[in-house]
């Protein structure tokens, strides 16, 4: 491929993004593509330091604007260090969370103005827009329970500690985004057997690759 592809995976906490990003990468590699897997916040040396500040449950006094700018800072670094060069080199980048997380969490969840978020996102990423976004949709209490049970899980981080109402608004935000961005965004039911979710995701990826005549 002359120019690569950029796929993002989104959803509420514990919806299975990490699990399915791994499966998507393995699937694409089996098809012969060169794949780069990244996550947000983090994914670079500087971004991982920002991630620690953002998620540390001790940082309870963090105000919404600080949170918003730290997510953007981590994203800017990831775009320039990793995503843009990889896409330009013809690779497929699979990113666990990206711009839609900020619309859902800081916009719908915290109530920050959506127009402001979108213009900050634009400033942060330039033209590095996702080609395809999979939203794993799940009832929020189920996701939060799953996140607690994951290996190495246990204590909720600063954002997982948010009230149920906050997490429910985040889910509604994702569903609203899917309605307005129906060409780029695909919603997959994540409240079922992992293999069924995996098959649904593969169908969306295959149909995207066919539609855009992409060969490895
Ligand atoms: N955030 C992020 C913002 O507020 N704004 C932003 O702009 C950005 C980029 C990131 C936090 O930051 C927020 C959102 C987040 O709160 P994180 O640690 O990266 O923090 O958190 P998550 O991205 O939510 O990752 P999690 O690890 O919590 O959840 P995942 O990755 O969605 O879920 P996963 O794959 O780890 O699965 C959780 C458990 O469920 C099981 C898995 O085996 C695992 O044990 N599971 C299933 N169990 C039953 N049935 C299924 N179908 C299952 N699928 C997975």
Tab-separated table of C-alpha atoms and ligand atoms in Angstrom:
chain	number	residue	atom	x	y	z
A	1	UNK	CA	0.000	0.000	0.000
A	2	UNK	CA	1.313	3.469	-0.869
A	3	UNK	CA	-0.519	5.081	2.048
A	4	UNK	CA	-1.547	3.083	5.109
A	5	UNK	CA	-4.818	2.783	6.984
A	6	UNK	CA	-5.749	4.098	10.395
A	7	UNK	CA	-8.253	2.090	12.466
A	8	UNK	CA	-9.429	3.154	15.927
A	9	UNK	CA	-11.276	1.094	18.526
A	10	UNK	CA	-13.491	2.890	21.024
A	11	UNK	CA	-15.958	2.134	23.790
A	12	UNK	CA	-16.737	2.505	27.477
A	13	UNK	CA	-14.316	1.231	30.130
A	14	UNK	CA	-14.024	-2.559	30.078
A	15	UNK	CA	-15.822	-2.951	26.734
A	16	UNK	CA	-13.035	-5.210	25.424
A	17	UNK	CA	-10.908	-2.783	23.374
A	18	UNK	CA	-7.554	-4.212	24.486
A	19	UNK	CA	-8.757	-7.773	23.837
A	20	UNK	CA	-10.094	-6.951	20.370
A	21	UNK	CA	-7.223	-4.646	19.283
A	22	UNK	CA	-4.929	-7.619	19.813
A	23	UNK	CA	-7.218	-9.861	17.734
A	24	UNK	CA	-7.603	-7.262	14.954
A	25	UNK	CA	-3.809	-6.888	14.671
A	26	UNK	CA	-3.291	-10.653	14.514
A	27	UNK	CA	-6.029	-10.943	11.860
A	28	UNK	CA	-4.520	-8.213	9.673
A	29	UNK	CA	-1.018	-9.653	10.061
A	30	UNK	CA	-2.309	-13.038	8.893
A	31	UNK	CA	-3.618	-11.238	5.807
A	32	UNK	CA	-0.077	-9.997	5.140
A	33	UNK	CA	-0.334	-6.373	6.332
A	34	UNK	CA	2.318	-4.626	8.412
A	35	UNK	CA	0.501	-3.558	11.553
A	36	UNK	CA	1.337	-1.115	14.341
A	37	UNK	CA	-0.711	-1.280	17.549
A	38	UNK	CA	-0.923	1.744	19.839
A	39	UNK	CA	-3.102	3.012	22.665
A	40	UNK	CA	-4.235	6.263	24.242
A	41	UNK	CA	-3.460	7.921	26.495
A	42	UNK	CA	0.211	6.944	26.180
A	43	UNK	CA	2.026	5.030	23.471
A	44	UNK	CA	5.173	7.199	23.595
A	45	UNK	CA	7.753	7.855	26.336
A	46	UNK	CA	6.265	11.273	27.059
A	47	UNK	CA	2.680	10.053	26.559
A	48	UNK	CA	3.107	7.291	29.137
A	49	UNK	CA	4.176	9.897	31.713
A	50	UNK	CA	1.076	11.941	30.873
A	51	UNK	CA	-1.023	8.743	31.173
A	52	UNK	CA	0.271	8.204	34.740
A	53	UNK	CA	-0.795	11.739	35.700
A	54	UNK	CA	-4.212	11.326	34.064
A	55	UNK	CA	-5.106	7.942	35.544
A	56	UNK	CA	-3.483	8.120	38.989
A	57	UNK	CA	-6.326	7.772	41.485
A	58	UNK	CA	-4.417	10.167	43.781
A	59	UNK	CA	-4.975	13.074	41.365
A	60	UNK	CA	-8.587	13.613	42.397
A	61	UNK	CA	-8.322	17.427	42.376
A	62	UNK	CA	-7.673	17.498	38.592
A	63	UNK	CA	-10.046	19.951	36.932
A	64	UNK	CA	-11.763	19.230	33.603
A	65	UNK	CA	-9.622	21.667	31.563
A	66	UNK	CA	-6.389	20.140	32.865
A	67	UNK	CA	-7.693	16.685	31.971
A	68	UNK	CA	-8.704	17.820	28.477
A	69	UNK	CA	-5.305	19.386	27.681
A	70	UNK	CA	-3.377	16.387	29.033
A	71	UNK	CA	-5.297	14.005	26.728
A	72	UNK	CA	-4.528	16.339	23.813
A	73	UNK	CA	-0.836	16.517	24.799
A	74	UNK	CA	-0.503	12.735	24.872
A	75	UNK	CA	-2.333	12.504	21.516
A	76	UNK	CA	-0.153	15.145	19.799
A	77	UNK	CA	2.990	13.244	20.765
A	78	UNK	CA	1.567	9.898	19.598
A	79	UNK	CA	0.427	11.301	16.254
A	80	UNK	CA	3.799	12.826	15.363
A	81	UNK	CA	6.057	10.106	16.813
A	82	UNK	CA	4.149	7.016	15.755
A	83	UNK	CA	0.840	7.243	13.867
A	84	UNK	CA	1.667	9.688	11.059
A	85	UNK	CA	5.039	8.052	10.160
A	86	UNK	CA	3.509	4.557	10.220
A	87	UNK	CA	0.552	5.496	8.002
A	88	UNK	CA	2.891	7.299	5.588
A	89	UNK	CA	5.034	4.161	5.460
A	90	UNK	CA	1.988	2.182	4.247
A	91	UNK	CA	1.281	0.338	7.513
A	92	UNK	CA	-2.048	-0.285	9.220
A	93	UNK	CA	-2.230	1.474	12.585
A	94	UNK	CA	-4.698	0.098	15.136
A	95	UNK	CA	-5.245	2.529	18.006
A	96	UNK	CA	-7.037	1.691	21.267
A	97	UNK	CA	-8.944	5.002	21.803
A	98	UNK	CA	-8.433	8.298	19.935
A	99	UNK	CA	-10.355	11.530	19.224
A	100	UNK	CA	-13.809	10.030	19.871
A	101	UNK	CA	-12.847	9.174	23.461
A	102	UNK	CA	-12.439	12.891	24.155
A	103	UNK	CA	-15.814	13.723	22.617
A	104	UNK	CA	-17.478	10.940	24.642
A	105	UNK	CA	-15.659	11.328	28.009
A	106	UNK	CA	-14.804	15.026	28.223
A	107	UNK	CA	-17.711	16.193	26.038
A	108	UNK	CA	-20.702	14.044	26.935
A	109	UNK	CA	-19.273	12.775	30.242
A	110	UNK	CA	-17.841	15.979	31.758
A	111	UNK	CA	-19.928	18.487	29.806
A	112	UNK	CA	-17.073	20.306	28.020
A	113	UNK	CA	-18.294	22.109	24.887
A	114	UNK	CA	-18.218	19.684	21.952
A	115	UNK	CA	-17.301	22.326	19.361
A	116	UNK	CA	-14.269	23.278	21.453
A	117	UNK	CA	-13.229	19.620	21.756
A	118	UNK	CA	-13.555	19.085	18.026
A	119	UNK	CA	-11.448	22.132	17.210
A	120	UNK	CA	-8.767	21.114	19.749
A	121	UNK	CA	-8.798	17.610	18.276
A	122	UNK	CA	-8.294	19.098	14.806
A	123	UNK	CA	-5.398	21.268	16.045
A	124	UNK	CA	-3.850	18.223	17.749
A	125	UNK	CA	-4.074	15.666	14.944
A	126	UNK	CA	-4.009	17.785	11.777
A	127	UNK	CA	-5.063	15.509	8.943
A	128	UNK	CA	-4.439	12.224	10.785
A	129	UNK	CA	-8.107	11.192	10.862
A	130	UNK	CA	-9.179	7.587	11.403
A	131	UNK	CA	-10.360	5.751	8.276
A	132	UNK	CA	-12.478	3.284	10.240
A	133	UNK	CA	-13.672	3.350	13.851
A	134	UNK	CA	-15.170	0.402	15.697
A	135	UNK	CA	-17.215	1.271	18.781
A	136	UNK	CA	-17.662	-1.655	21.168
A	137	UNK	CA	-21.044	-1.006	22.714
A	138	UNK	CA	-21.855	-2.348	26.138
A	139	UNK	CA	-24.011	-1.481	29.129
A	140	UNK	CA	-21.679	0.554	31.376
A	141	UNK	CA	-22.050	-1.430	34.648
A	142	UNK	CA	-21.063	-4.621	32.789
A	143	UNK	CA	-17.958	-2.896	31.397
A	144	UNK	CA	-16.941	-1.554	34.801
A	145	UNK	CA	-17.379	-5.029	36.328
A	146	UNK	CA	-15.271	-6.589	33.556
A	147	UNK	CA	-12.549	-3.944	33.988
A	148	UNK	CA	-12.343	-4.867	37.687
A	149	UNK	CA	-11.943	-8.546	36.862
A	150	UNK	CA	-9.269	-8.223	34.166
A	151	UNK	CA	-5.852	-9.686	35.033
A	152	UNK	CA	-3.899	-7.024	36.923
A	153	UNK	CA	-7.129	-5.060	37.406
A	154	UNK	CA	-8.585	-4.404	40.787
A	155	UNK	CA	-8.534	-0.842	42.021
A	156	UNK	CA	-10.343	1.513	39.625
A	157	UNK	CA	-8.253	4.360	38.149
A	158	UNK	CA	-9.224	8.053	38.508
A	159	UNK	CA	-11.605	7.954	35.536
A	160	UNK	CA	-13.124	4.523	36.253
A	161	UNK	CA	-13.926	5.907	39.722
A	162	UNK	CA	-16.381	8.362	38.103
A	163	UNK	CA	-20.070	8.013	38.998
A	164	UNK	CA	-22.283	5.637	37.002
A	165	UNK	CA	-24.144	8.623	35.505
A	166	UNK	CA	-20.846	9.899	34.043
A	167	UNK	CA	-20.123	6.522	32.406
A	168	UNK	CA	-23.682	6.299	31.089
A	169	UNK	CA	-23.349	9.721	29.442
A	170	UNK	CA	-20.095	8.510	27.856
A	171	UNK	CA	-21.943	5.567	26.316
A	172	UNK	CA	-24.697	7.847	25.020
A	173	UNK	CA	-21.990	10.099	23.573
A	174	UNK	CA	-20.511	7.221	21.598
A	175	UNK	CA	-23.931	6.232	20.261
A	176	UNK	CA	-24.649	9.837	19.243
A	177	UNK	CA	-21.285	10.002	17.459
A	178	UNK	CA	-22.072	6.808	15.587
A	179	UNK	CA	-25.318	8.350	14.342
A	180	UNK	CA	-23.608	11.487	13.001
A	181	UNK	CA	-20.455	9.796	11.643
A	182	UNK	CA	-22.158	6.766	10.138
A	183	UNK	CA	-19.663	6.347	7.269
A	184	UNK	CA	-16.506	6.131	9.404
A	185	UNK	CA	-18.002	4.602	12.557
A	186	UNK	CA	-19.332	1.056	13.075
A	187	UNK	CA	-21.012	-0.035	16.310
A	188	UNK	CA	-20.511	-3.622	17.467
A	189	UNK	CA	-22.449	-5.252	20.293
A	190	UNK	CA	-19.826	-6.199	22.908
A	191	UNK	CA	-22.276	-7.768	25.369
A	192	UNK	CA	-21.921	-11.333	24.111
A	193	UNK	CA	-19.411	-14.094	23.635
A	194	UNK	CA	-15.952	-12.720	22.688
A	195	UNK	CA	-15.902	-14.861	19.519
A	196	UNK	CA	-19.197	-13.400	18.260
A	197	UNK	CA	-17.918	-9.855	18.807
A	198	UNK	CA	-14.672	-10.812	17.069
A	199	UNK	CA	-16.560	-12.146	14.017
A	200	UNK	CA	-18.646	-8.955	13.759
A	201	UNK	CA	-15.501	-6.798	13.887
A	202	UNK	CA	-13.813	-8.893	11.179
A	203	UNK	CA	-16.848	-8.440	8.934
A	204	UNK	CA	-16.563	-4.646	9.248
A	205	UNK	CA	-12.826	-4.757	8.552
A	206	UNK	CA	-13.255	-7.024	5.528
A	207	UNK	CA	-15.999	-4.855	4.103
A	208	UNK	CA	-13.822	-1.741	4.614
A	209	UNK	CA	-10.844	-3.403	2.859
A	210	UNK	CA	-13.041	-4.550	-0.033
A	211	UNK	CA	-14.775	-1.186	-0.413
A	212	UNK	CA	-11.467	0.665	-0.620
A	213	UNK	CA	-9.770	-2.074	-2.733
A	214	UNK	CA	-6.990	-2.513	-0.197
A	215	UNK	CA	-4.475	-5.331	-0.752
A	216	UNK	CA	-1.474	-6.135	1.426
B	1	LIG	N1	-10.029	8.693	28.258
B	1	LIG	C1	-9.187	8.337	27.246
B	1	LIG	C2	-10.679	9.932	28.266
B	1	LIG	O1	-11.388	10.269	29.232
B	1	LIG	N2	-10.473	10.771	27.216
B	1	LIG	C3	-9.646	10.481	26.174
B	1	LIG	O2	-9.495	11.291	25.240
B	1	LIG	C4	-8.970	9.204	26.182
B	1	LIG	C5	-8.046	8.837	25.063
B	1	LIG	C6	-8.016	5.149	29.712
B	1	LIG	C7	-9.042	6.026	30.380
B	1	LIG	O3	-8.934	7.320	29.840
B	1	LIG	C8	-10.204	7.776	29.408
B	1	LIG	C9	-10.980	6.542	29.125
B	1	LIG	C10	-10.462	5.551	30.128
B	1	LIG	O4	-11.214	5.673	31.322
B	1	LIG	P1	-7.404	2.645	30.081
B	1	LIG	O5	-6.730	1.924	31.221
B	1	LIG	O6	-6.662	2.690	28.814
B	1	LIG	O7	-7.748	4.107	30.555
B	1	LIG	O8	-8.844	2.079	30.048
B	1	LIG	P2	-9.655	1.416	28.949
B	1	LIG	O9	-9.239	1.937	27.616
B	1	LIG	O10	-11.091	1.546	29.300
B	1	LIG	O11	-9.195	-0.072	29.034
B	1	LIG	P3	-9.754	-1.229	29.904
B	1	LIG	O12	-8.603	-2.164	30.055
B	1	LIG	O13	-10.406	-0.741	31.150
B	1	LIG	O14	-10.882	-1.864	29.052
B	1	LIG	P4	-10.875	-2.547	27.647
B	1	LIG	O15	-9.529	-2.473	27.016
B	1	LIG	O16	-12.015	-1.992	26.920
B	1	LIG	O17	-11.232	-4.047	28.004
B	1	LIG	P5	-10.312	-5.351	28.049
B	1	LIG	O18	-10.083	-5.869	26.691
B	1	LIG	O19	-9.135	-5.074	28.927
B	1	LIG	O20	-11.342	-6.312	28.740
B	1	LIG	C11	-11.655	-6.195	30.121
B	1	LIG	C12	-11.924	-7.591	30.683
B	1	LIG	O21	-13.119	-8.092	30.074
B	1	LIG	C13	-12.883	-9.350	29.468
B	1	LIG	C14	-11.380	-9.387	29.151
B	1	LIG	O22	-10.902	-10.711	29.071
B	1	LIG	C15	-10.815	-8.611	30.338
B	1	LIG	O23	-10.630	-9.450	31.455
B	1	LIG	N3	-13.728	-9.415	28.274
B	1	LIG	C16	-14.885	-10.091	28.239
B	1	LIG	N4	-15.499	-10.799	29.195
B	1	LIG	C17	-16.674	-11.376	28.844
B	1	LIG	N5	-17.245	-11.280	27.620
B	1	LIG	C18	-16.655	-10.557	26.648
B	1	LIG	N6	-17.230	-10.435	25.425
B	1	LIG	C19	-15.418	-9.914	26.945
B	1	LIG	N7	-14.562	-9.108	26.250
B	1	LIG	C20	-13.546	-8.814	27.082
